[in-house]
Amino acid sequence: MYSNKAVQQWVEEMMELTKPDNVIWIDGSEEEKDRLTKEALSIGEIEELNQDKLPGCYLHRTNPNDVARVEHLTYICTDKEEDAGPTNNWMNSDEAYAKLSELFDGSMKGRTMYVIPFSMGTVGSEFSKIGIEVTDSIYVVLNMRIMTRIGKRVMDALGDSADFTKGLHARADVNPDRRFICHFPQDNTIWSIGSGYGGNVLLGKKCFALRIASNMGKNEGWLAEHMLILGIESPQGEVSYVAAAFPSACGKTNLAMMLPPNEYKDYKVWCVGDDIAWMRIGEDGRLWAVNPEAGFFGVAPGTSRKSNPNALATVQSNTIFTNVVRTPEGTVWWEGMGVDPPAAGIDWRGNEWTPESGEKGAHPNSRFTAPASQCPCISQEWENPKGVPISAILFGGRRAKVAPLVYQSFDWENGVFIGSIMASETTAANIGQVGVVRRDPMAMLPFCGYNMSDYFAHWLEMGKKIPNPPKIFNVNWFRLTDEGKFAWPGYGDNFRVIKWIVDRCNDEVDARQTEIGYVPNSTDINIDGINSEKGYEDFNIESLEDLLSIDMNVWAKEISDIGEHYKMFEKLPSELSIQYEGLKKRFGM
Ligand code: GTP
Ligand code: SPV
Ligand code: MN
């Protein structure tokens, strides 16, 4: 037990509520990890994988009804509905506590409660935040151990302070009818019940580092964002840092670890983070970003030696795989791994499976949890408590037609406007068919823990306070040809676009001013040797020009859709209405 009185008292309250048989205070030691791993193996919570081929790796299967975040069961709980805003589910705090207390009551009877002290950000940094998660899942403990910094050193950093985020998690009966992910920003508290899956239960991640932290950021003058952070090192050894917000499963992990194409082999890409960025104004007047996490909780399907060799290298040891295929030799497989499937295996549901069955072997949202330190391209700066200075912020999503490959905003305010109208389409299942558009401002729709209008206002306010702000861009790797194929090869070839972006930040390249922003001159994006392996052998300057084009008819519809989207925000900052009117005017509307 730790001596911090506030922690003790709160854990006692949670014990009275959930009534566990035992309590284990997590110290973060290797000995403890081994003990908990054995325990998890013995109760079937995890399975050992082939320790010769995948040392330190284990497999976990969630309940088939529990395989992803549940946005419809995720709530922001405050006194006033207005504080949650139009984009969040809301419950009155008192009602939420009452309702969930009934569900939590006795939920840990016959089980063990684990108390996990964790730090988001390096332990002891003035910018880090401490949380305590109590949970009845060893899977959560083992994952939190990878995704965050945990244990005694965190309690030492906390001292006798009561300034910590309180996270309560119980699996209960894993019933979607009794599943709730509730956030209480007024009390710095998170209650999650009825799930055992990633983002719902690893409370340091989306619940704390985005929903709760976005509230803290608003109050304290910083930003908590759903962004990767990467560094590009030039042949001269200069490193420029970029942060990018794309919605879930739209390419953050891939971009964060990308390998530059052969034409740029004198350049290096360094990964600082793949999912979350906390950004503050530095003493030098620039915006500085830290990755508050310590691991990657990445999408497995589609991860191959070709698409993301760095991710594949990262997950060869000390990794927990969730909902992938187990092969007969005790290794793992997933769709899009780039290697032949096993003749037979065990699928994500735990059933015997063959590739001929027509069923997916791995769940499309199956994941790996791996230590960031194992990534071959991890940045030397990734644990620098001050973070890294950001030159460019990128917004992007899947747009079949609308958004060009890349464009630059006119200025910060216009950049915030571009972020606020961000949208992403579900991928077209049929050739040529356009997906359903969902507006996802700054990729934060599911993660902004307060009123989105206030969030926009906070971004605008930050812009006024940053003497030397990053330039803001929009990218779209997902434009489709008329045949329904991705028009841009993407992945490592995205470096060509990032290079243009960095050159823009250094005033080294010109651009063409358009209605929506600055677009590259087609000769300024190098397409020499563009990936011809993936069927882009015919890619030429006209293909690039197509990708950079702005279709007036498509944008006329987009502009009316933006109008609809904006109607939701009763308190929309006037700066954004002015931006919207300006866009309409430039299109002659
Ligand atoms: P979360 O972990 O859910 O936040 O996802 P993410 O944003 O990190 O996405 P990730 O990098 O895991 O990529 C998700 C999917 O997009 C995978 O199936 C990738 O293969 C695919 N993808 C990533 N980058 C590209 C790209 O440049 N082009 C195309 N066409 N697909 C891509
Ligand atoms: C996402 O969905 O954006 C993720 C995975 O990064 S989860 O942690 O489940 O939110
Ligand atoms: Mn994510």
XYZ file of C-alpha atoms and ligand atoms in Angstrom, residues 69 197-200 205-206 226 248 252 275 297 367 447, ligand 2:
24
model
C -14.602 1.859 -28.523
C -11.439 -3.533 -24.734
C -8.583 -1.061 -25.283
C -9.812 2.487 -25.592
C -12.724 1.807 -23.205
C -5.422 6.861 -23.278
C -8.539 8.398 -24.848
C -5.517 13.240 -31.312
C -9.177 6.686 -36.002
C -1.538 8.111 -37.915
C -1.792 8.883 -31.432
C -1.942 0.530 -29.403
C -4.545 -4.395 -32.243
C -12.539 12.709 -27.837
C -8.617 5.058 -31.804
O -9.696 4.482 -31.971
O -8.412 6.235 -32.197
C -7.504 4.341 -31.133
C -7.776 3.047 -30.490
O -6.393 4.855 -31.096
S -8.540 3.220 -28.932
O -7.489 3.252 -27.908
O -9.381 2.050 -28.735
O -9.280 4.443 -28.883
